[in-house]
Short mmCIF file of C-alpha atoms and ligand atoms in Angstrom, two decimals:
data_model
loop_
_atom_site.label_atom_id
_atom_site.label_comp_id
_atom_site.label_asym_id
_atom_site.label_seq_id
_atom_site.Cartn_x
_atom_site.Cartn_y
_atom_site.Cartn_z
CA MET L 1 -0.12 0.24 0.07
CA ARG L 2 1.66 3.29 -1.23
CA ARG L 3 0.00 6.60 -0.96
CA ARG L 4 1.22 10.09 -2.02
CA ILE L 5 -1.08 12.59 -0.02
CA SER L 6 -1.61 16.41 -0.57
CA LEU L 7 -2.48 17.44 3.06
CA LEU L 8 -4.48 20.55 3.14
CA GLY L 9 -4.81 21.96 6.70
CA SER L 10 -2.07 20.54 8.04
CA THR L 11 -1.48 22.25 10.94
CA GLY L 12 -5.06 21.80 12.60
CA SER L 13 -6.40 18.77 14.55
CA ILE L 14 -6.87 16.21 11.60
CA GLY L 15 -3.88 17.61 9.80
CA ARG L 16 -1.76 16.85 12.73
CA GLN L 17 -3.15 13.32 12.97
CA THR L 18 -3.14 12.35 9.49
CA LEU L 19 0.99 13.46 9.44
CA ASP L 20 0.92 10.86 12.40
CA VAL L 21 -0.86 8.25 10.12
CA ALA L 22 1.68 9.03 7.29
CA ALA L 23 4.64 8.63 9.37
CA ALA L 24 3.59 5.09 10.53
CA CYS L 25 2.23 4.15 7.53
CA GLY L 26 4.94 5.15 5.41
CA PHE L 27 3.01 7.33 3.40
CA SER L 28 4.78 10.33 1.60
CA VAL L 29 3.70 13.81 1.46
CA ALA L 30 3.46 16.00 -1.97
CA ALA L 31 2.10 19.67 -0.26
CA LEU L 32 1.39 21.07 3.12
CA THR L 33 -1.22 23.79 3.26
CA ALA L 34 -1.90 25.84 6.16
CA HIS L 35 -4.14 29.38 6.83
CA ARG L 36 -1.37 31.03 8.68
CA SER L 37 0.83 28.95 10.90
CA GLY L 38 4.48 29.54 9.71
CA ALA L 39 6.47 27.97 12.53
CA LEU L 40 4.66 24.61 12.66
CA LEU L 41 4.47 24.11 8.84
CA GLU L 42 7.92 25.05 8.71
CA GLU L 43 8.58 22.10 11.27
CA GLN L 44 6.27 19.73 9.25
CA ALA L 45 7.97 20.32 5.73
CA ARG L 46 11.60 19.83 7.14
CA ARG L 47 10.36 16.54 8.29
CA PHE L 48 7.91 15.13 5.22
CA GLN L 49 9.82 17.00 2.48
CA PRO L 50 6.86 17.70 0.17
CA GLU L 51 7.30 19.70 -2.83
CA LEU L 52 5.00 22.40 -1.83
CA ALA L 53 4.08 23.92 1.41
CA VAL L 54 1.01 26.77 1.01
CA CYS L 55 0.18 29.46 3.39
CA VAL L 56 -2.90 31.11 2.59
CA ASP L 57 -2.32 34.23 4.40
CA PRO L 58 0.75 36.12 2.03
CA ALA L 59 2.80 37.32 5.00
CA ALA L 60 2.71 33.93 6.42
CA ALA L 61 3.89 32.40 2.92
CA ALA L 62 6.72 35.74 2.67
CA ASP L 63 7.81 34.16 6.10
CA LEU L 64 7.73 30.44 5.48
CA LYS L 65 9.73 30.85 2.03
CA VAL L 66 12.31 32.43 4.56
CA ARG L 67 12.34 29.81 6.95
CA LEU L 68 12.61 27.33 4.19
CA ALA L 69 15.28 28.72 2.04
CA ASP L 70 17.77 26.25 2.68
CA THR L 71 15.45 23.32 1.12
CA PRO L 72 13.80 22.79 -1.94
CA VAL L 73 10.26 22.85 -0.77
CA ARG L 74 8.56 25.43 -2.84
CA VAL L 75 6.44 27.73 -1.02
CA ALA L 76 2.94 29.38 -2.47
CA SER L 77 0.16 31.62 -1.18
CA GLY L 78 -3.45 32.46 -1.78
CA PRO L 79 -6.39 30.98 -2.55
CA GLU L 80 -4.41 29.43 -5.83
CA GLY L 81 -1.93 28.24 -3.80
CA LEU L 82 -4.54 25.70 -2.22
CA LEU L 83 -5.86 25.14 -5.68
CA GLU L 84 -2.26 24.27 -6.55
CA ALA L 85 -1.87 21.70 -3.78
CA ALA L 86 -5.17 20.28 -4.47
CA ALA L 87 -4.11 19.11 -7.86
CA LEU L 88 -0.76 18.83 -7.61
CA PRO L 89 0.24 15.80 -10.25
CA SER L 90 2.40 13.78 -8.10
CA ALA L 91 -0.21 13.53 -5.59
CA ASP L 92 -3.00 10.67 -5.80
CA THR L 93 -4.71 11.26 -2.45
CA VAL L 94 -6.39 14.55 -1.20
CA VAL L 95 -7.02 14.98 2.34
CA THR L 96 -9.25 17.91 3.05
CA ALA L 97 -8.50 19.02 6.49
CA VAL L 98 -9.25 22.61 6.12
CA VAL L 99 -12.03 24.18 8.35
CA GLY L 100 -15.08 25.64 6.87
CA VAL L 101 -16.36 26.39 3.37
CA ALA L 102 -12.92 27.46 2.30
CA GLY L 103 -12.38 23.72 2.01
CA LEU L 104 -14.99 23.76 -1.18
CA GLU L 105 -13.13 24.68 -4.22
CA PRO L 106 -9.93 22.97 -3.42
CA THR L 107 -11.98 19.74 -2.94
CA LEU L 108 -13.70 20.52 -6.33
CA ALA L 109 -9.89 21.15 -7.90
CA ALA L 110 -8.94 17.84 -6.58
CA ILE L 111 -12.02 16.19 -7.82
CA ARG L 112 -11.31 17.50 -11.13
CA ALA L 113 -8.12 16.26 -11.14
CA GLY L 114 -9.24 12.69 -10.38
CA LYS L 115 -7.87 12.14 -6.90
CA ARG L 116 -8.92 9.98 -4.09
CA ILE L 117 -10.44 12.48 -1.53
CA ALA L 118 -10.40 11.62 2.34
CA LEU L 119 -12.58 14.04 3.23
CA ALA L 120 -12.58 15.82 6.50
CA ASN L 121 -14.08 19.04 5.57
CA LYS L 122 -17.71 18.35 6.05
CA GLU L 123 -18.86 22.18 5.64
CA THR L 124 -17.85 21.41 1.74
CA LEU L 125 -20.31 18.54 1.55
CA VAL L 126 -23.25 20.49 3.53
CA CYS L 127 -23.07 23.69 1.11
CA ALA L 128 -22.64 21.80 -2.07
CA GLY L 129 -23.18 17.95 -1.45
CA GLU L 130 -24.97 17.27 -4.71
CA LEU L 131 -22.91 19.30 -6.78
CA VAL L 132 -19.78 17.74 -5.34
CA MET L 133 -21.18 14.11 -5.39
CA ASP L 134 -22.15 14.71 -8.99
CA GLN L 135 -18.28 16.06 -10.15
CA ALA L 136 -16.88 12.80 -8.15
CA GLU L 137 -19.02 10.78 -10.55
CA ALA L 138 -18.12 12.17 -13.38
CA HIS L 139 -14.26 12.39 -12.74
CA GLY L 140 -14.19 9.37 -11.41
CA ALA L 141 -12.83 10.71 -7.98
CA GLU L 142 -13.53 8.14 -4.89
CA ILE L 143 -14.49 10.03 -1.60
CA VAL L 144 -13.87 8.41 1.27
CA PRO L 145 -15.03 9.67 4.83
CA VAL L 146 -12.95 11.01 7.11
CA ASP L 147 -15.46 11.99 9.71
CA SER L 148 -15.96 9.24 12.44
CA GLU L 149 -19.53 8.84 12.37
CA HIS L 150 -19.73 8.49 8.55
CA SER L 151 -16.52 6.42 8.37
CA ALA L 152 -18.15 3.72 10.61
CA ILE L 153 -21.10 3.81 7.99
CA PHE L 154 -18.79 3.49 5.08
CA GLN L 155 -17.22 0.44 6.92
CA CYS L 156 -20.56 -0.94 8.19
CA LEU L 157 -21.76 -1.08 4.11
CA GLN L 158 -18.73 -2.47 2.91
CA GLY L 159 -20.12 -5.59 1.43
CA CYS L 160 -23.52 -4.18 0.82
CA ARG L 161 -24.52 -5.01 -2.70
CA ASP L 162 -27.96 -3.43 -2.79
CA ARG L 163 -28.27 0.23 -1.20
CA GLY L 164 -32.23 -0.59 -1.06
CA GLU L 165 -31.37 -3.33 1.72
CA VAL L 166 -30.50 -0.53 3.94
CA ARG L 167 -33.41 0.94 6.23
CA ARG L 168 -31.85 3.60 8.11
CA LEU L 169 -28.26 5.12 8.99
CA ILE L 170 -27.78 5.61 12.79
CA LEU L 171 -25.31 8.52 13.72
CA THR L 172 -24.16 8.48 17.16
CA ALA L 173 -23.82 11.66 18.82
CA SER L 174 -21.64 12.67 22.09
CA GLY L 175 -24.02 15.22 23.30
CA GLY L 176 -21.24 17.53 23.65
CA PRO L 177 -19.82 19.46 26.89
CA PHE L 178 -23.89 20.58 27.87
CA PHE L 179 -25.61 17.27 27.43
CA GLY L 180 -28.19 17.43 30.29
CA TRP L 181 -28.66 21.13 30.38
CA SER L 182 -31.61 23.32 29.99
CA ARG L 183 -32.08 26.13 27.85
CA GLU L 184 -31.97 28.70 30.92
CA ALA L 185 -28.26 27.45 32.05
CA LEU L 186 -27.41 27.54 28.39
CA ALA L 187 -27.73 31.00 27.94
CA GLY L 188 -24.37 32.02 30.22
CA VAL L 189 -22.27 29.40 28.23
CA THR L 190 -19.05 31.12 27.55
CA PRO L 191 -16.55 30.24 25.06
CA ALA L 192 -13.97 28.52 27.26
CA GLN L 193 -16.55 25.97 28.82
CA ALA L 194 -17.78 25.58 25.01
CA LEU L 195 -14.01 24.81 23.79
CA LYS L 196 -13.93 21.63 26.21
CA HIS L 197 -15.20 18.63 24.96
CA PRO L 198 -15.46 15.18 26.71
CA ASN L 199 -14.08 12.92 24.27
CA TRP L 200 -12.47 14.59 21.44
CA SER L 201 -9.65 17.19 20.92
CA MET L 202 -10.37 19.28 18.09
CA GLY L 203 -10.35 22.38 16.18
CA ALA L 204 -12.44 25.25 17.52
CA LYS L 205 -14.87 25.80 15.14
CA ILE L 206 -16.20 21.87 15.26
CA THR L 207 -15.69 21.76 19.03
CA VAL L 208 -18.34 24.33 19.30
CA ASP L 209 -20.19 22.82 16.70
CA SER L 210 -20.24 20.08 18.96
CA ALA L 211 -21.47 21.84 21.92
CA THR L 212 -24.52 23.24 20.07
CA LEU L 213 -25.06 19.96 18.32
CA MET L 214 -24.78 22.08 15.16
CA ASN L 215 -21.85 19.54 14.39
CA LYS L 216 -24.40 16.56 14.41
CA GLY L 217 -26.86 18.56 12.17
CA LEU L 218 -24.16 19.35 9.41
CA GLU L 219 -23.39 15.46 9.51
CA TYR L 220 -26.61 14.73 9.11
CA ILE L 221 -26.72 16.62 6.00
CA GLU L 222 -22.86 15.09 4.87
CA ALA L 223 -24.54 11.47 5.35
CA MET L 224 -27.61 12.06 3.19
CA ARG L 225 -24.80 13.57 0.63
CA LEU L 226 -22.40 10.78 0.94
CA TYR L 227 -24.99 8.11 1.00
CA TRP L 228 -27.78 9.77 -1.24
CA MET L 229 -30.07 9.11 1.74
CA PRO L 230 -33.61 10.63 2.29
CA PRO L 231 -33.80 12.43 5.68
CA GLU L 232 -36.47 10.02 6.96
CA LYS L 233 -33.66 7.08 6.55
CA ILE L 234 -31.06 8.73 8.95
CA SER L 235 -31.58 9.29 12.60
CA ILE L 236 -29.81 10.59 15.30
CA VAL L 237 -29.08 8.59 19.13
CA VAL L 238 -26.94 10.85 21.86
CA HIS L 239 -24.00 8.09 22.86
CA ARG L 240 -21.90 9.75 25.64
CA GLU L 241 -19.25 7.39 25.43
CA SER L 242 -17.94 7.78 21.88
CA ILE L 243 -17.34 4.21 21.54
CA VAL L 244 -19.88 3.12 19.02
CA HIS L 245 -18.93 5.68 16.01
CA SER L 246 -22.43 5.27 14.24
CA LEU L 247 -24.52 1.90 12.61
CA VAL L 248 -26.50 0.90 9.64
CA GLU L 249 -29.94 -1.01 10.50
CA TYR L 250 -30.71 -3.61 7.22
CA CYS L 251 -34.24 -4.45 5.94
CA ASP L 252 -33.77 -7.92 8.20
CA ASN L 253 -33.16 -5.78 11.63
CA ALA L 254 -29.80 -6.57 11.54
CA VAL L 255 -27.80 -3.38 12.82
CA LEU L 256 -23.95 -3.18 12.04
CA ALA L 257 -22.20 -1.02 14.10
CA GLN L 258 -18.45 0.25 14.14
CA LEU L 259 -16.65 0.89 17.55
CA GLY L 260 -13.33 1.99 18.33
CA ALA L 261 -11.61 3.96 21.00
CA PRO L 262 -12.43 7.64 20.03
CA ASP L 263 -8.90 8.21 18.08
CA MET L 264 -9.70 10.09 14.73
CA ARG L 265 -6.05 8.41 13.32
CA LEU L 266 -8.45 5.31 12.72
CA PRO L 267 -10.88 7.05 10.49
CA ILE L 268 -8.19 9.12 8.98
CA GLN L 269 -6.09 5.87 7.88
CA TYR L 270 -9.37 3.82 6.57
CA ALA L 271 -9.78 6.75 4.30
CA LEU L 272 -6.24 6.35 2.93
CA THR L 273 -6.16 2.49 2.90
CA TRP L 274 -9.87 1.50 1.68
CA PRO L 275 -10.21 -1.14 0.82
CA GLU L 276 -7.32 -2.89 2.24
CA ARG L 277 -6.61 -2.14 6.31
CA THR L 278 -3.28 -2.19 7.93
CA PRO L 279 -1.48 -1.86 11.37
CA GLY L 280 -1.69 1.82 12.58
CA PRO L 281 -1.25 4.03 15.60
CA ALA L 282 -4.74 4.44 16.25
CA GLN L 283 -5.39 3.30 20.39
CA PRO L 284 -6.86 -0.54 20.57
CA LEU L 285 -10.48 -0.81 22.03
CA ASP L 286 -10.27 -2.45 25.13
CA LEU L 287 -13.81 -3.68 25.78
CA LEU L 288 -13.23 -4.96 29.58
CA ASN L 289 -12.03 -1.38 30.46
CA CYS L 290 -14.55 0.67 28.35
CA PRO L 291 -17.58 2.35 30.09
CA SER L 292 -20.92 1.05 29.78
CA LEU L 293 -22.35 1.51 26.31
CA THR L 294 -25.74 3.93 26.94
CA PHE L 295 -28.15 5.77 23.99
CA GLN L 296 -30.65 8.37 24.44
CA ALA L 297 -32.66 10.74 22.16
CA PRO L 298 -31.41 14.51 21.46
CA ASP L 299 -32.66 17.16 23.34
CA TYR L 300 -34.12 19.38 20.31
CA ASP L 301 -34.99 21.92 22.75
CA ALA L 302 -32.40 23.07 24.42
CA PHE L 303 -30.43 22.37 21.71
CA PRO L 304 -32.15 23.98 18.67
CA CYS L 305 -29.47 24.05 16.43
CA LEU L 306 -29.84 20.19 15.42
CA GLY L 307 -33.69 20.98 14.34
CA LEU L 308 -32.33 23.79 12.29
CA ALA L 309 -29.89 22.04 10.71
CA LEU L 310 -32.48 19.22 10.02
CA GLU L 311 -35.33 21.80 8.54
CA ALA L 312 -32.44 22.77 6.01
CA ALA L 313 -31.63 19.19 4.96
CA ARG L 314 -35.73 18.61 4.34
CA THR L 315 -35.88 22.27 2.16
CA GLY L 316 -32.39 21.28 0.18
CA GLY L 317 -30.74 23.83 -2.38
CA THR L 318 -28.86 26.91 -0.76
CA ALA L 319 -30.96 26.65 2.53
CA THR L 320 -28.04 23.83 3.64
CA ALA L 321 -25.41 26.81 2.36
CA VAL L 322 -27.08 29.30 4.37
CA LEU L 323 -27.08 27.26 7.57
CA ASN L 324 -23.36 26.64 7.25
CA GLY L 325 -22.52 30.32 6.08
CA ALA L 326 -24.50 31.80 8.90
CA ASN L 327 -23.38 29.08 11.65
CA GLU L 328 -19.38 29.76 10.76
CA ALA L 329 -20.23 33.40 11.14
CA ALA L 330 -22.38 33.39 14.31
CA VAL L 331 -19.38 30.62 15.75
CA ALA L 332 -16.50 33.27 15.14
CA LEU L 333 -18.55 35.91 16.67
CA PHE L 334 -19.33 33.82 19.52
CA LEU L 335 -15.61 33.11 20.03
CA GLU L 336 -14.80 36.72 19.90
CA GLU L 337 -17.70 37.02 22.94
CA LYS L 338 -19.59 39.08 20.42
CA LEU L 339 -22.60 36.93 20.98
CA SER L 340 -24.16 34.66 23.18
CA PHE L 341 -24.53 30.58 22.98
CA PRO L 342 -28.30 30.56 22.27
CA GLY L 343 -27.42 33.84 19.86
CA ILE L 344 -25.59 31.26 17.84
CA ALA L 345 -29.22 29.45 16.65
CA GLU L 346 -31.09 32.17 16.71
CA ARG L 347 -28.78 33.80 14.15
CA VAL L 348 -28.84 30.92 11.96
CA GLY L 349 -32.95 30.68 12.34
CA LEU L 350 -32.92 34.29 11.20
CA ALA L 351 -30.77 33.59 8.15
CA LEU L 352 -32.92 30.47 7.41
CA LYS L 353 -35.81 32.44 7.43
CA ARG L 354 -35.28 35.75 5.26
CA LEU L 355 -32.68 34.42 2.93
CA PRO L 356 -34.06 33.05 -0.28
CA VAL L 357 -34.13 29.19 -1.51
CA VAL L 358 -32.52 28.42 -4.97
CA GLN L 359 -33.06 24.50 -5.86
CA LYS L 360 -30.66 23.06 -7.71
CA PRO L 361 -27.96 25.69 -7.12
CA SER L 362 -24.69 26.40 -9.35
CA LEU L 363 -21.47 26.89 -7.84
CA GLU L 364 -21.77 30.88 -7.77
CA GLU L 365 -25.54 30.38 -6.23
CA ILE L 366 -24.03 28.52 -3.76
CA LEU L 367 -21.28 30.61 -2.90
CA GLU L 368 -23.72 33.67 -3.05
CA ALA L 369 -26.02 32.28 -0.37
CA ASP L 370 -22.85 31.60 1.76
CA ARG L 371 -22.07 35.24 1.41
CA ALA L 372 -25.40 36.52 2.59
CA ALA L 373 -25.60 34.27 5.07
CA ARG L 374 -22.42 35.79 6.57
CA ALA L 375 -23.40 39.43 6.05
CA LEU L 376 -26.80 39.05 7.61
CA VAL L 377 -25.29 37.21 10.45
CA THR L 378 -22.34 39.75 10.90
CA HIS L 379 -24.28 43.04 10.56
CA LEU L 380 -27.62 42.29 12.43
P1 LIG V 401 -8.63 23.01 12.82
O1 LIG V 401 -9.06 24.49 12.95
O2 LIG V 401 -7.79 22.39 14.05
O3 LIG V 401 -7.43 22.88 11.58
C1 LIG V 401 -8.10 23.64 10.51
C2 LIG V 401 -6.87 23.56 9.46
O4 LIG V 401 -7.35 24.39 8.18
C3 LIG V 401 -5.66 24.07 9.97
O5 LIG V 401 -4.44 23.91 9.19
C4 LIG V 401 -5.61 25.92 9.54
O6 LIG V 401 -4.52 26.29 8.94
C5 LIG V 401 -6.09 25.61 8.08
N1 LIG V 401 -7.28 26.87 7.64
C6 LIG V 401 -8.19 27.45 8.41
N2 LIG V 401 -8.52 28.14 7.74
C7 LIG V 401 -8.75 28.45 6.60
C8 LIG V 401 -8.84 29.13 5.19
N3 LIG V 401 -9.53 30.10 5.15
N4 LIG V 401 -8.24 28.70 4.13
C9 LIG V 401 -7.07 27.76 4.05
N5 LIG V 401 -6.57 26.66 5.31
C10 LIG V 401 -7.45 27.14 6.42
O7 LIG V 401 -9.99 21.92 12.40
P2 LIG V 401 -10.13 20.36 12.68
O8 LIG V 401 -10.31 20.40 13.81
O9 LIG V 401 -8.68 19.88 11.92
O10 LIG V 401 -11.07 20.71 11.01
C11 LIG V 401 -11.10 20.47 10.21
C12 LIG V 401 -11.80 19.70 9.27
O11 LIG V 401 -12.32 18.51 9.67
C13 LIG V 401 -13.12 20.58 9.63
O12 LIG V 401 -13.85 20.73 8.15
C14 LIG V 401 -13.98 19.58 10.93
O13 LIG V 401 -15.69 19.76 10.93
C15 LIG V 401 -13.64 18.44 10.12
N6 LIG V 401 -13.41 17.20 11.07
C16 LIG V 401 -12.93 17.44 12.46
C17 LIG V 401 -12.49 16.27 13.45
C18 LIG V 401 -11.42 16.53 14.47
O14 LIG V 401 -11.44 15.39 15.22
N7 LIG V 401 -11.01 17.78 14.60
C19 LIG V 401 -13.45 15.22 13.21
C20 LIG V 401 -14.40 14.94 12.36
C21 LIG V 401 -14.26 16.16 11.39
MG1 LIG V 402 -18.14 13.32 13.16
#
C-alpha cells in the first residue's frame, strides 16, 4: 500500500493526526497547506519534505519562504496556492482537513484532477453536496469519509450489494459538554466552557459546533449527500461514550456498528488505505475496561441548532449553504465574545427564515448564499 498525499490544513487537529498516520504507514507527502501558522508548517515541511508548502495568508507565506530557503520545498500563497496543492500531479490522494467553506473549491479542484478525496471538511458536502458528489462521479474521483461517524457507516456498508437493503443510518452523537443542561443554563455558556469537549480534542469551530449540536446537524446533511439517503432514513442517538461511532440498520433488522476508541487516526487511516486495512497508530479498544454503552434521544429543545439543520436538510437547495455560512459567522462572533451561546441558533434561524432558497444551485449560487448568510449574521 503506497500513497502520496496532498494535505490541506496540515497544521490543524486532523492535519496533525494525518501526519501521524502518514509517518506510521510510510505514506509520502506531496503538499502541505495552512492558513497562517508558519513555524509549525516549517517543522512539518522539514520532516515530511513535500514538494510544495502553502500558506494562504501572503505575509505568513513570505515568512515561510525565508524559513525554508535552505530546502528544496517550493512555497506558494493565497487561495491559488491551495488550489495548486489540491490538484498537484504527483499526489494520488488529497486529505481535505481545512475548516469551513474555504475547503469547497480546493475539494472540487482535487475531484477534477481525479484524486482520492479523504474528506474531513464536512462543510463542503453541507454547502454543495449534490454538486460535489455529481462531479466526483463524473471524474471518477473516490470520496472516502474521514468524519468518524461517516467512516463507521462506510465500514458498515462494506459488502452491502444493494443500498435498497439499508433501512436506516444511525448517527451517534456524544452530546457535547452541555448534555443534560436546560435552555436557561445554556444562556450563560462562555467560549472557554464550550471549548472543552468530553471525548475529542478538535479545532475550535468544530468543538463549538459539537457543543451546540450543530455538528450533528451538519453530519446529518453530510450523510444524506455521501450515501444518497433521504432525511427520513437517517436518525441520531446520543451516545455519551463515543465508542460506537455509528450504525447501519438493514431491512432484516440486523444492525451493524463500528466500535473503536475515540481516536481520529483510525478513520483517517481507513480513508487512506481503503479497501485495505493495515496496522496503524490508533489506540486499541479494550472492551473489558471501557465504560458501559448508553443511548438516549437528543434534546431538540435545548439545542435548537440540530432542528435548524434538519429543517435546512429537508428544504434542500441553497438552504444548507445558508445554514453553514450563518453558523460559521455566528460561531466566529461567539468565540470573539460578541454573541451569546443561544445567539448562534437565533442568528442561524433568522438567516434561514430571511434568505431565499434556490433549488439545484450552481457553484456561484451556493457561494452567493454563503456570502449572504455571513453578511446577515454579522451585521444584525
Ligand atoms: P482546525 O481548526 O484544527 O484546523 C484547520 C486547518 O485548516 C488548519 O491547518 C488551518 O491553518 C487551516 N485553515 C483554516 N482556515 C483556512 C482557510 N480559510 N483557508 C485555508 N486553510 C485554512 O480544524 P480541525 O478540527 O482539524 O477540522 C478540520 C475539518 O475536519 C473541519 O471541517 C472539521 O469539521 C472536520 N472534522 C474534524 C474532526 C476532528 O476531530 N478535529 C473530526 C471530524 C471532522
Ligand atoms: Mg464526526
